[in-house]
Amino acid sequence: MESRALSRAMVESVVDRSLREIVSDPDRSLRKLVDLGNLLARGRSQKESFSLLSRVLENEGSPYYDMVRRIVQEVDREKLKCFGINLGWESWTVGAGRIRALEGERHYNIPWCLTFRLGGQPWALGAEDYRALLLQGQELGICSYFFFAEEPGADPGFLPELALQFSRCAFFLFLPPAALTEPLLTAASRCGNLMLLLRTDADIWRAPDGRLRSNGCLHGLYRTYMCEEDAADITSGGWLNRLGGDAGPAIFYVPARSCPPSVQEAVRRYALDARTAQNCSFFPVEYISDLLLVDHIISDEPCFLSVAPDGTVCGSRTGRETVLDASLRSSTLTEVLERFFPWAS
């Protein structure tokens, strides 16, 4: 534990210095930070990922430099440091190492993150249920958690306090603009490890997004999609054109469970091509397939796990969610993974 604390202190020192340097010379400082990541990378896949980033940043006209400048200007520096270290160090380095070690011992797959869909019903999982599940997740090396507050009556007000309790984890909250209440914004503003992403319903997201910016919060945007018409709006660039220059550092494309595989594949390819071509100053993510991509970097056999409001579990290895015959009300996370995600070989 002391060794881990010392390692984090060293990472914090490096990130502190890098953030100060990025303000004055973002291009050079970002390249140095990626080079450091390449040195610290563990395993072939992580090294390949940092090598790819290094090649991307060789393009001095890369719009990702603009993205970094904007992030540093808009987001509180302490929040940026905390979230970046929790995601990059605690989750993708320390947590990933524990995941690989446990997978080798137990011969089942462990996801690098968990997705929770909040509900507003009296029987839905509550704050204490999620706290218990996060404790189980941490024991397995899972340090990143994605929460969706889209169902009618879903109240994410407990999440900032939960994020403070799990101060070395990274949290993502996806919510419609109307759900960003003043109490939630005030509480979220105290968290350095919580990123809020607004659903882009018409233009009503712009005012709440401005409030996130003015409070120095980590923020992004997302849209759901389920059919060919939605995919065409995404892949034609129509949705991005409507966003204008306010897309934030990250945008997510979130497929509905009923979304046909061909539609999801079209959006996945579009997001991948956009990242590779470097033609936009933000980072596009197809939700399930790209979370699986990160999981594949961490371990050889990727898996994705989401939890419905009633505790029912959904899983995927390929990008398409399937309802599993299991509930985290009656089974532990370990039991679910052991049963449904055994090693293929």
mmCIF file of C-alpha atoms in Angstrom:
data_model
loop_
_atom_site.group_PDB
_atom_site.id
_atom_site.type_symbol
_atom_site.label_atom_id
_atom_site.label_comp_id
_atom_site.label_asym_id
_atom_site.label_seq_id
_atom_site.Cartn_x
_atom_site.Cartn_y
_atom_site.Cartn_z
ATOM 1 C CA MET A 1 0.000 0.000 0.000
ATOM 2 C CA GLU A 2 2.851 2.394 0.833
ATOM 3 C CA SER A 3 4.460 1.613 -2.527
ATOM 4 C CA ARG A 4 1.197 2.373 -4.318
ATOM 5 C CA ALA A 5 0.805 5.661 -2.423
ATOM 6 C CA LEU A 6 4.369 6.629 -3.289
ATOM 7 C CA SER A 7 3.801 5.768 -6.959
ATOM 8 C CA ARG A 8 0.655 7.896 -7.059
ATOM 9 C CA ALA A 9 2.503 10.787 -5.429
ATOM 10 C CA MET A 10 5.138 10.575 -8.145
ATOM 11 C CA VAL A 11 2.469 10.504 -10.866
ATOM 12 C CA GLU A 12 0.728 13.513 -9.289
ATOM 13 C CA SER A 13 4.009 15.425 -9.293
ATOM 14 C CA VAL A 14 4.588 14.672 -12.989
ATOM 15 C CA VAL A 15 1.012 15.558 -13.959
ATOM 16 C CA ASP A 16 1.141 18.787 -11.920
ATOM 17 C CA ARG A 17 4.242 19.890 -13.761
ATOM 18 C CA SER A 18 2.819 18.832 -17.125
ATOM 19 C CA LEU A 19 -0.409 20.768 -16.593
ATOM 20 C CA ARG A 20 1.555 23.906 -15.749
ATOM 21 C CA GLU A 21 3.677 23.466 -18.870
ATOM 22 C CA ILE A 22 0.667 22.765 -21.087
ATOM 23 C CA VAL A 23 -0.678 26.239 -20.374
ATOM 24 C CA SER A 24 2.435 27.839 -21.896
ATOM 25 C CA ASP A 25 3.398 25.200 -24.502
ATOM 26 C CA PRO A 26 0.601 22.655 -25.028
ATOM 27 C CA ASP A 27 2.116 20.973 -28.074
ATOM 28 C CA ARG A 28 5.506 20.113 -26.581
ATOM 29 C CA SER A 29 4.099 19.302 -23.135
ATOM 30 C CA LEU A 30 1.487 16.917 -24.502
ATOM 31 C CA ARG A 31 4.109 15.033 -26.503
ATOM 32 C CA LYS A 32 6.269 14.738 -23.373
ATOM 33 C CA LEU A 33 3.326 13.378 -21.377
ATOM 34 C CA VAL A 34 2.572 10.743 -24.022
ATOM 35 C CA ASP A 35 6.260 9.779 -24.169
ATOM 36 C CA LEU A 36 6.196 9.303 -20.390
ATOM 37 C CA GLY A 37 3.117 7.112 -20.718
ATOM 38 C CA ASN A 38 4.948 5.051 -23.299
ATOM 39 C CA LEU A 39 7.800 4.505 -20.848
ATOM 40 C CA LEU A 40 5.407 3.464 -18.054
ATOM 41 C CA ALA A 41 3.199 1.289 -20.273
ATOM 42 C CA ARG A 42 2.944 -2.354 -19.282
ATOM 43 C CA GLY A 43 2.424 -5.049 -21.864
ATOM 44 C CA ARG A 44 2.355 -5.115 -25.637
ATOM 45 C CA SER A 45 -1.126 -3.636 -26.108
ATOM 46 C CA GLN A 46 -0.548 -0.630 -23.832
ATOM 47 C CA LYS A 47 2.765 0.120 -25.529
ATOM 48 C CA GLU A 48 1.097 -0.088 -28.945
ATOM 49 C CA SER A 49 -1.586 2.365 -27.800
ATOM 50 C CA PHE A 50 0.942 4.939 -26.605
ATOM 51 C CA SER A 51 3.001 4.461 -29.762
ATOM 52 C CA LEU A 52 -0.123 5.230 -31.785
ATOM 53 C CA LEU A 53 -0.700 8.392 -29.738
ATOM 54 C CA SER A 54 2.890 9.435 -30.346
ATOM 55 C CA ARG A 55 2.424 9.016 -34.098
ATOM 56 C CA VAL A 56 -0.824 10.986 -33.998
ATOM 57 C CA LEU A 57 0.888 13.885 -32.226
ATOM 58 C CA GLU A 58 3.676 14.001 -34.798
ATOM 59 C CA ASN A 59 1.135 15.919 -36.874
ATOM 60 C CA GLU A 60 1.725 19.479 -35.647
ATOM 61 C CA GLY A 61 -1.635 20.506 -37.078
ATOM 62 C CA SER A 62 -3.527 17.840 -35.156
ATOM 63 C CA PRO A 63 -6.841 19.198 -33.812
ATOM 64 C CA TYR A 64 -6.176 17.202 -30.639
ATOM 65 C CA TYR A 65 -3.799 19.988 -29.619
ATOM 66 C CA ASP A 66 -6.752 22.386 -29.820
ATOM 67 C CA MET A 67 -8.765 19.963 -27.711
ATOM 68 C CA VAL A 68 -6.089 19.933 -25.006
ATOM 69 C CA ARG A 69 -5.848 23.731 -24.996
ATOM 70 C CA ARG A 70 -9.610 23.974 -24.575
ATOM 71 C CA ILE A 71 -9.687 21.421 -21.756
ATOM 72 C CA VAL A 72 -6.952 23.231 -19.833
ATOM 73 C CA GLN A 73 -8.771 26.543 -20.240
ATOM 74 C CA GLU A 74 -12.236 25.272 -19.294
ATOM 75 C CA VAL A 75 -11.659 22.643 -16.607
ATOM 76 C CA ASP A 76 -10.423 23.299 -13.087
ATOM 77 C CA ARG A 77 -6.819 22.088 -12.945
ATOM 78 C CA GLU A 78 -7.244 20.038 -9.763
ATOM 79 C CA LYS A 79 -10.282 18.284 -11.241
ATOM 80 C CA LEU A 80 -8.380 17.587 -14.436
ATOM 81 C CA LYS A 81 -5.446 16.165 -12.487
ATOM 82 C CA CYS A 82 -7.616 14.005 -10.235
ATOM 83 C CA PHE A 83 -9.747 12.574 -13.026
ATOM 84 C CA GLY A 84 -6.808 11.974 -15.334
ATOM 85 C CA ILE A 85 -4.820 10.130 -12.671
ATOM 86 C CA ASN A 86 -7.816 8.092 -11.512
ATOM 87 C CA LEU A 87 -8.568 6.987 -15.071
ATOM 88 C CA GLY A 88 -5.054 6.673 -16.454
ATOM 89 C CA TRP A 89 -3.178 5.456 -13.377
ATOM 90 C CA GLU A 90 -5.621 3.895 -10.909
ATOM 91 C CA SER A 91 -7.856 2.278 -13.542
ATOM 92 C CA TRP A 92 -5.767 1.659 -16.669
ATOM 93 C CA THR A 93 -2.496 0.900 -14.862
ATOM 94 C CA VAL A 94 -2.911 -0.240 -11.233
ATOM 95 C CA GLY A 95 -6.424 -1.633 -11.684
ATOM 96 C CA ALA A 96 -5.533 -3.212 -15.015
ATOM 97 C CA GLY A 97 -2.607 -4.994 -13.389
ATOM 98 C CA ARG A 98 -4.864 -6.444 -10.708
ATOM 99 C CA ILE A 99 -7.427 -7.496 -13.331
ATOM 100 C CA ARG A 100 -4.792 -9.361 -15.331
ATOM 101 C CA ALA A 101 -3.429 -11.058 -12.205
ATOM 102 C CA LEU A 102 -6.875 -12.189 -11.010
ATOM 103 C CA GLU A 103 -7.877 -13.379 -14.474
ATOM 104 C CA GLY A 104 -4.739 -15.511 -14.568
ATOM 105 C CA GLU A 105 -5.565 -17.035 -11.185
ATOM 106 C CA ARG A 106 -9.314 -17.514 -11.613
ATOM 107 C CA HIS A 107 -9.660 -18.115 -15.366
ATOM 108 C CA TYR A 108 -12.597 -15.790 -15.985
ATOM 109 C CA ASN A 109 -12.744 -12.321 -17.504
ATOM 110 C CA ILE A 110 -13.094 -9.110 -15.501
ATOM 111 C CA PRO A 111 -14.228 -5.876 -17.199
ATOM 112 C CA TRP A 112 -12.227 -2.694 -16.632
ATOM 113 C CA CYS A 113 -15.456 -0.736 -15.991
ATOM 114 C CA LEU A 114 -19.090 -1.223 -15.026
ATOM 115 C CA THR A 115 -22.173 0.492 -16.446
ATOM 116 C CA PHE A 116 -25.160 1.212 -14.195
ATOM 117 C CA ARG A 117 -28.578 2.361 -15.431
ATOM 118 C CA LEU A 118 -30.439 4.224 -12.697
ATOM 119 C CA GLY A 119 -34.179 3.892 -12.157
ATOM 120 C CA GLY A 120 -36.838 5.945 -10.436
ATOM 121 C CA GLN A 121 -38.974 3.081 -9.187
ATOM 122 C CA PRO A 122 -39.232 2.271 -5.453
ATOM 123 C CA TRP A 123 -37.699 -1.155 -6.085
ATOM 124 C CA ALA A 124 -34.713 0.167 -8.046
ATOM 125 C CA LEU A 125 -31.187 -0.136 -6.685
ATOM 126 C CA GLY A 126 -30.236 2.697 -4.342
ATOM 127 C CA ALA A 127 -27.127 4.459 -3.106
ATOM 128 C CA GLU A 128 -26.178 1.729 -0.611
ATOM 129 C CA ASP A 129 -26.608 -0.970 -3.251
ATOM 130 C CA TYR A 130 -24.233 0.861 -5.579
ATOM 131 C CA ARG A 131 -21.763 1.420 -2.767
ATOM 132 C CA ALA A 132 -21.701 -2.326 -2.079
ATOM 133 C CA LEU A 133 -21.215 -3.094 -5.784
ATOM 134 C CA LEU A 134 -18.355 -0.606 -6.056
ATOM 135 C CA LEU A 135 -16.630 -2.247 -3.099
ATOM 136 C CA GLN A 136 -16.896 -5.569 -4.925
ATOM 137 C CA GLY A 137 -15.620 -3.945 -8.109
ATOM 138 C CA GLN A 138 -12.601 -2.395 -6.425
ATOM 139 C CA GLU A 139 -11.567 -5.774 -5.042
ATOM 140 C CA LEU A 140 -11.428 -7.015 -8.637
ATOM 141 C CA GLY A 141 -9.422 -4.038 -9.902
ATOM 142 C CA ILE A 142 -12.382 -2.175 -11.432
ATOM 143 C CA CYS A 143 -11.888 1.560 -10.867
ATOM 144 C CA SER A 144 -14.108 3.163 -13.556
ATOM 145 C CA TYR A 145 -17.899 3.447 -13.348
ATOM 146 C CA PHE A 146 -20.459 4.744 -15.849
ATOM 147 C CA PHE A 147 -23.923 5.807 -14.640
ATOM 148 C CA PHE A 148 -26.940 6.609 -16.845
ATOM 149 C CA ALA A 149 -29.795 8.649 -15.347
ATOM 150 C CA GLU A 150 -32.197 8.526 -18.299
ATOM 151 C CA GLU A 151 -35.258 6.756 -16.928
ATOM 152 C CA PRO A 152 -38.172 8.895 -15.659
ATOM 153 C CA GLY A 153 -37.689 9.621 -11.982
ATOM 154 C CA ALA A 154 -34.058 8.514 -11.920
ATOM 155 C CA ASP A 155 -32.221 10.655 -9.369
ATOM 156 C CA PRO A 156 -28.411 10.761 -9.589
ATOM 157 C CA GLY A 157 -28.159 13.101 -6.609
ATOM 158 C CA PHE A 158 -26.330 10.468 -4.543
ATOM 159 C CA LEU A 159 -23.519 10.080 -7.072
ATOM 160 C CA PRO A 160 -21.261 13.024 -6.071
ATOM 161 C CA GLU A 161 -21.128 11.740 -2.490
ATOM 162 C CA LEU A 162 -20.384 8.235 -3.762
ATOM 163 C CA ALA A 163 -17.598 9.639 -5.942
ATOM 164 C CA LEU A 164 -16.083 11.367 -2.917
ATOM 165 C CA GLN A 165 -16.189 8.102 -0.946
ATOM 166 C CA PHE A 166 -14.400 6.277 -3.790
ATOM 167 C CA SER A 167 -11.906 9.055 -4.352
ATOM 168 C CA ARG A 168 -9.476 6.992 -6.440
ATOM 169 C CA CYS A 169 -12.061 5.855 -8.972
ATOM 170 C CA ALA A 170 -13.275 7.630 -12.120
ATOM 171 C CA PHE A 171 -17.004 8.274 -12.549
ATOM 172 C CA PHE A 172 -19.001 9.206 -15.650
ATOM 173 C CA LEU A 173 -22.596 10.436 -15.349
ATOM 174 C CA PHE A 174 -24.776 10.511 -18.493
ATOM 175 C CA LEU A 175 -27.974 12.488 -18.066
ATOM 176 C CA PRO A 176 -30.590 14.544 -19.924
ATOM 177 C CA PRO A 177 -30.147 18.327 -19.583
ATOM 178 C CA ALA A 178 -33.221 18.727 -17.369
ATOM 179 C CA ALA A 179 -31.662 16.396 -14.785
ATOM 180 C CA LEU A 180 -28.769 18.797 -14.137
ATOM 181 C CA THR A 181 -30.341 20.526 -11.143
ATOM 182 C CA GLU A 182 -28.580 23.210 -9.132
ATOM 183 C CA PRO A 183 -28.062 20.904 -6.115
ATOM 184 C CA LEU A 184 -26.529 18.252 -8.390
ATOM 185 C CA LEU A 185 -24.293 20.809 -10.105
ATOM 186 C CA THR A 186 -23.153 22.222 -6.758
ATOM 187 C CA ALA A 187 -22.335 18.761 -5.409
ATOM 188 C CA ALA A 188 -20.644 17.657 -8.640
ATOM 189 C CA SER A 189 -18.503 20.797 -8.633
ATOM 190 C CA ARG A 190 -16.820 19.521 -5.463
ATOM 191 C CA CYS A 191 -15.770 16.260 -7.153
ATOM 192 C CA GLY A 192 -12.556 15.966 -9.089
ATOM 193 C CA ASN A 193 -13.290 12.415 -10.192
ATOM 194 C CA LEU A 194 -16.706 12.917 -11.821
ATOM 195 C CA MET A 195 -17.353 13.749 -15.483
ATOM 196 C CA LEU A 196 -20.847 14.796 -16.544
ATOM 197 C CA LEU A 197 -22.128 14.168 -20.065
ATOM 198 C CA LEU A 198 -25.313 15.771 -21.359
ATOM 199 C CA ARG A 199 -27.697 14.212 -23.844
ATOM 200 C CA THR A 200 -28.167 16.525 -26.813
ATOM 201 C CA ASP A 201 -31.939 16.923 -26.996
ATOM 202 C CA ALA A 202 -32.507 19.664 -29.585
ATOM 203 C CA ASP A 203 -30.629 22.708 -28.269
ATOM 204 C CA ILE A 204 -31.752 22.599 -24.643
ATOM 205 C CA TRP A 205 -28.369 21.158 -23.620
ATOM 206 C CA ARG A 206 -26.465 24.390 -24.361
ATOM 207 C CA ALA A 207 -27.421 26.320 -21.217
ATOM 208 C CA PRO A 208 -26.676 23.410 -18.824
ATOM 209 C CA ASP A 209 -23.414 22.759 -20.675
ATOM 210 C CA GLY A 210 -22.473 26.395 -20.134
ATOM 211 C CA ARG A 211 -23.121 25.974 -16.408
ATOM 212 C CA LEU A 212 -20.781 22.979 -16.317
ATOM 213 C CA ARG A 213 -18.082 25.011 -18.063
ATOM 214 C CA SER A 214 -18.473 27.994 -15.760
ATOM 215 C CA ASN A 215 -18.060 25.686 -12.750
ATOM 216 C CA GLY A 216 -14.881 24.155 -14.178
ATOM 217 C CA CYS A 217 -16.435 20.684 -14.353
ATOM 218 C CA LEU A 218 -15.262 17.900 -16.610
ATOM 219 C CA HIS A 219 -17.964 17.683 -19.231
ATOM 220 C CA GLY A 220 -18.933 16.099 -22.532
ATOM 221 C CA LEU A 221 -21.914 15.325 -24.753
ATOM 222 C CA TYR A 222 -23.624 12.199 -25.999
ATOM 223 C CA ARG A 223 -26.473 11.036 -28.161
ATOM 224 C CA THR A 224 -28.342 7.769 -28.329
ATOM 225 C CA TYR A 225 -29.020 5.966 -31.592
ATOM 226 C CA MET A 226 -31.071 2.932 -32.619
ATOM 227 C CA CYS A 227 -31.784 2.889 -36.376
ATOM 228 C CA GLU A 228 -30.317 3.572 -39.816
ATOM 229 C CA GLU A 229 -31.687 7.113 -39.792
ATOM 230 C CA ASP A 230 -29.838 7.856 -36.550
ATOM 231 C CA ALA A 231 -26.641 6.325 -37.940
ATOM 232 C CA ALA A 232 -26.921 8.414 -41.110
ATOM 233 C CA ASP A 233 -27.263 11.570 -39.017
ATOM 234 C CA ILE A 234 -24.075 10.605 -37.178
ATOM 235 C CA THR A 235 -21.938 9.353 -40.064
ATOM 236 C CA SER A 236 -22.889 12.232 -42.374
ATOM 237 C CA GLY A 237 -21.583 14.709 -39.813
ATOM 238 C CA GLY A 238 -25.029 16.248 -39.424
ATOM 239 C CA TRP A 239 -25.153 15.859 -35.656
ATOM 240 C CA LEU A 240 -21.673 17.304 -35.177
ATOM 241 C CA ASN A 241 -22.514 20.263 -37.403
ATOM 242 C CA ARG A 242 -25.484 21.047 -35.166
ATOM 243 C CA LEU A 243 -23.225 20.963 -32.114
ATOM 244 C CA GLY A 244 -20.973 23.611 -33.625
ATOM 245 C CA GLY A 245 -17.834 24.268 -31.617
ATOM 246 C CA ASP A 246 -19.366 23.261 -28.290
ATOM 247 C CA ALA A 247 -18.777 19.527 -28.421
ATOM 248 C CA GLY A 248 -16.450 19.424 -25.402
ATOM 249 C CA PRO A 249 -13.437 17.110 -25.173
ATOM 250 C CA ALA A 250 -15.399 13.860 -25.560
ATOM 251 C CA ILE A 251 -18.565 12.820 -27.363
ATOM 252 C CA PHE A 252 -20.225 9.436 -26.990
ATOM 253 C CA TYR A 253 -22.531 7.547 -29.339
ATOM 254 C CA VAL A 254 -24.681 5.276 -27.161
ATOM 255 C CA PRO A 255 -26.592 2.463 -28.920
ATOM 256 C CA ALA A 256 -30.038 1.385 -27.797
ATOM 257 C CA ARG A 257 -30.238 -2.278 -26.874
ATOM 258 C CA SER A 258 -32.555 -2.799 -29.878
ATOM 259 C CA CYS A 259 -30.032 -1.246 -32.278
ATOM 260 C CA PRO A 260 -29.267 -3.611 -35.215
ATOM 261 C CA PRO A 261 -25.661 -4.851 -35.365
ATOM 262 C CA SER A 262 -25.164 -3.339 -38.834
ATOM 263 C CA VAL A 263 -26.139 0.106 -37.555
ATOM 264 C CA GLN A 264 -23.825 -0.149 -34.563
ATOM 265 C CA GLU A 265 -20.987 -1.312 -36.816
ATOM 266 C CA ALA A 266 -21.453 1.730 -39.083
ATOM 267 C CA VAL A 267 -21.197 4.084 -36.107
ATOM 268 C CA ARG A 268 -18.214 2.191 -34.687
ATOM 269 C CA ARG A 269 -16.335 2.543 -37.967
ATOM 270 C CA TYR A 270 -17.231 6.219 -38.197
ATOM 271 C CA ALA A 271 -15.906 6.937 -34.695
ATOM 272 C CA LEU A 272 -12.712 4.991 -35.399
ATOM 273 C CA ASP A 273 -12.157 6.749 -38.745
ATOM 274 C CA ALA A 274 -12.775 10.161 -37.155
ATOM 275 C CA ARG A 275 -10.174 9.489 -34.468
ATOM 276 C CA THR A 276 -7.650 8.213 -37.001
ATOM 277 C CA ALA A 277 -8.194 11.007 -39.532
ATOM 278 C CA GLN A 278 -7.912 13.673 -36.809
ATOM 279 C CA ASN A 279 -10.532 15.844 -38.449
ATOM 280 C CA CYS A 280 -12.224 17.108 -35.293
ATOM 281 C CA SER A 281 -11.025 18.666 -32.040
ATOM 282 C CA PHE A 282 -12.723 16.197 -29.713
ATOM 283 C CA PHE A 283 -12.580 12.476 -29.048
ATOM 284 C CA PRO A 284 -15.505 10.462 -30.523
ATOM 285 C CA VAL A 285 -16.436 7.203 -28.770
ATOM 286 C CA GLU A 286 -18.896 4.458 -29.724
ATOM 287 C CA TYR A 287 -19.962 3.471 -26.259
ATOM 288 C CA ILE A 288 -19.969 -0.320 -26.085
ATOM 289 C CA SER A 289 -17.473 -1.228 -28.819
ATOM 290 C CA ASP A 290 -14.871 1.295 -27.643
ATOM 291 C CA LEU A 291 -15.190 0.284 -23.995
ATOM 292 C CA LEU A 292 -14.609 -3.264 -25.220
ATOM 293 C CA LEU A 293 -11.600 -2.018 -27.179
ATOM 294 C CA VAL A 294 -10.045 -0.666 -23.976
ATOM 295 C CA ASP A 295 -10.854 -3.950 -22.262
ATOM 296 C CA HIS A 296 -9.071 -5.845 -25.035
ATOM 297 C CA ILE A 297 -5.979 -3.687 -24.474
ATOM 298 C CA ILE A 298 -6.029 -4.687 -20.805
ATOM 299 C CA SER A 299 -6.737 -8.397 -21.282
ATOM 300 C CA ASP A 300 -6.884 -10.798 -24.215
ATOM 301 C CA GLU A 301 -10.600 -11.593 -23.969
ATOM 302 C CA PRO A 302 -12.738 -8.434 -23.656
ATOM 303 C CA CYS A 303 -16.022 -8.243 -21.780
ATOM 304 C CA PHE A 304 -18.627 -5.574 -21.027
ATOM 305 C CA LEU A 305 -21.076 -5.596 -18.132
ATOM 306 C CA SER A 306 -24.071 -3.356 -17.420
ATOM 307 C CA VAL A 307 -26.601 -3.417 -14.602
ATOM 308 C CA ALA A 308 -30.289 -2.534 -14.994
ATOM 309 C CA PRO A 309 -32.166 -0.550 -12.316
ATOM 310 C CA ASP A 310 -33.502 -3.772 -10.765
ATOM 311 C CA GLY A 311 -30.065 -5.410 -10.604
ATOM 312 C CA THR A 312 -30.462 -7.546 -13.734
ATOM 313 C CA VAL A 313 -27.149 -7.986 -15.536
ATOM 314 C CA CYS A 314 -26.449 -7.545 -19.251
ATOM 315 C CA GLY A 315 -23.188 -8.560 -20.863
ATOM 316 C CA SER A 316 -21.283 -8.515 -24.121
ATOM 317 C CA ARG A 317 -18.076 -9.747 -25.678
ATOM 318 C CA THR A 318 -18.828 -8.488 -29.182
ATOM 319 C CA GLY A 319 -20.517 -5.102 -28.757
ATOM 320 C CA ARG A 320 -24.126 -6.236 -28.559
ATOM 321 C CA GLU A 321 -25.685 -6.392 -25.084
ATOM 322 C CA THR A 322 -27.467 -9.573 -24.029
ATOM 323 C CA VAL A 323 -29.639 -9.948 -20.939
ATOM 324 C CA LEU A 324 -28.084 -12.554 -18.650
ATOM 325 C CA ASP A 325 -29.965 -14.860 -16.311
ATOM 326 C CA ALA A 326 -28.484 -13.190 -13.244
ATOM 327 C CA SER A 327 -29.124 -10.379 -10.801
ATOM 328 C CA LEU A 328 -26.691 -8.562 -8.553
ATOM 329 C CA ARG A 329 -29.373 -8.531 -5.887
ATOM 330 C CA SER A 330 -28.957 -12.277 -5.419
ATOM 331 C CA SER A 331 -25.449 -12.912 -6.802
ATOM 332 C CA THR A 332 -22.092 -11.286 -6.220
ATOM 333 C CA LEU A 333 -20.170 -9.667 -9.037
ATOM 334 C CA THR A 334 -17.575 -12.436 -8.822
ATOM 335 C CA GLU A 335 -20.257 -15.125 -9.152
ATOM 336 C CA VAL A 336 -21.710 -13.462 -12.253
ATOM 337 C CA LEU A 337 -18.318 -13.121 -13.940
ATOM 338 C CA GLU A 338 -17.300 -16.675 -13.083
ATOM 339 C CA ARG A 339 -20.561 -18.048 -14.500
ATOM 340 C CA PHE A 340 -20.942 -15.978 -17.674
ATOM 341 C CA PHE A 341 -17.409 -14.911 -18.610
ATOM 342 C CA PRO A 342 -15.142 -17.965 -18.221
ATOM 343 C CA TRP A 343 -11.971 -18.006 -20.250
ATOM 344 C CA ALA A 344 -12.560 -19.267 -23.759
ATOM 345 C CA SER A 345 -9.278 -21.147 -23.697
#
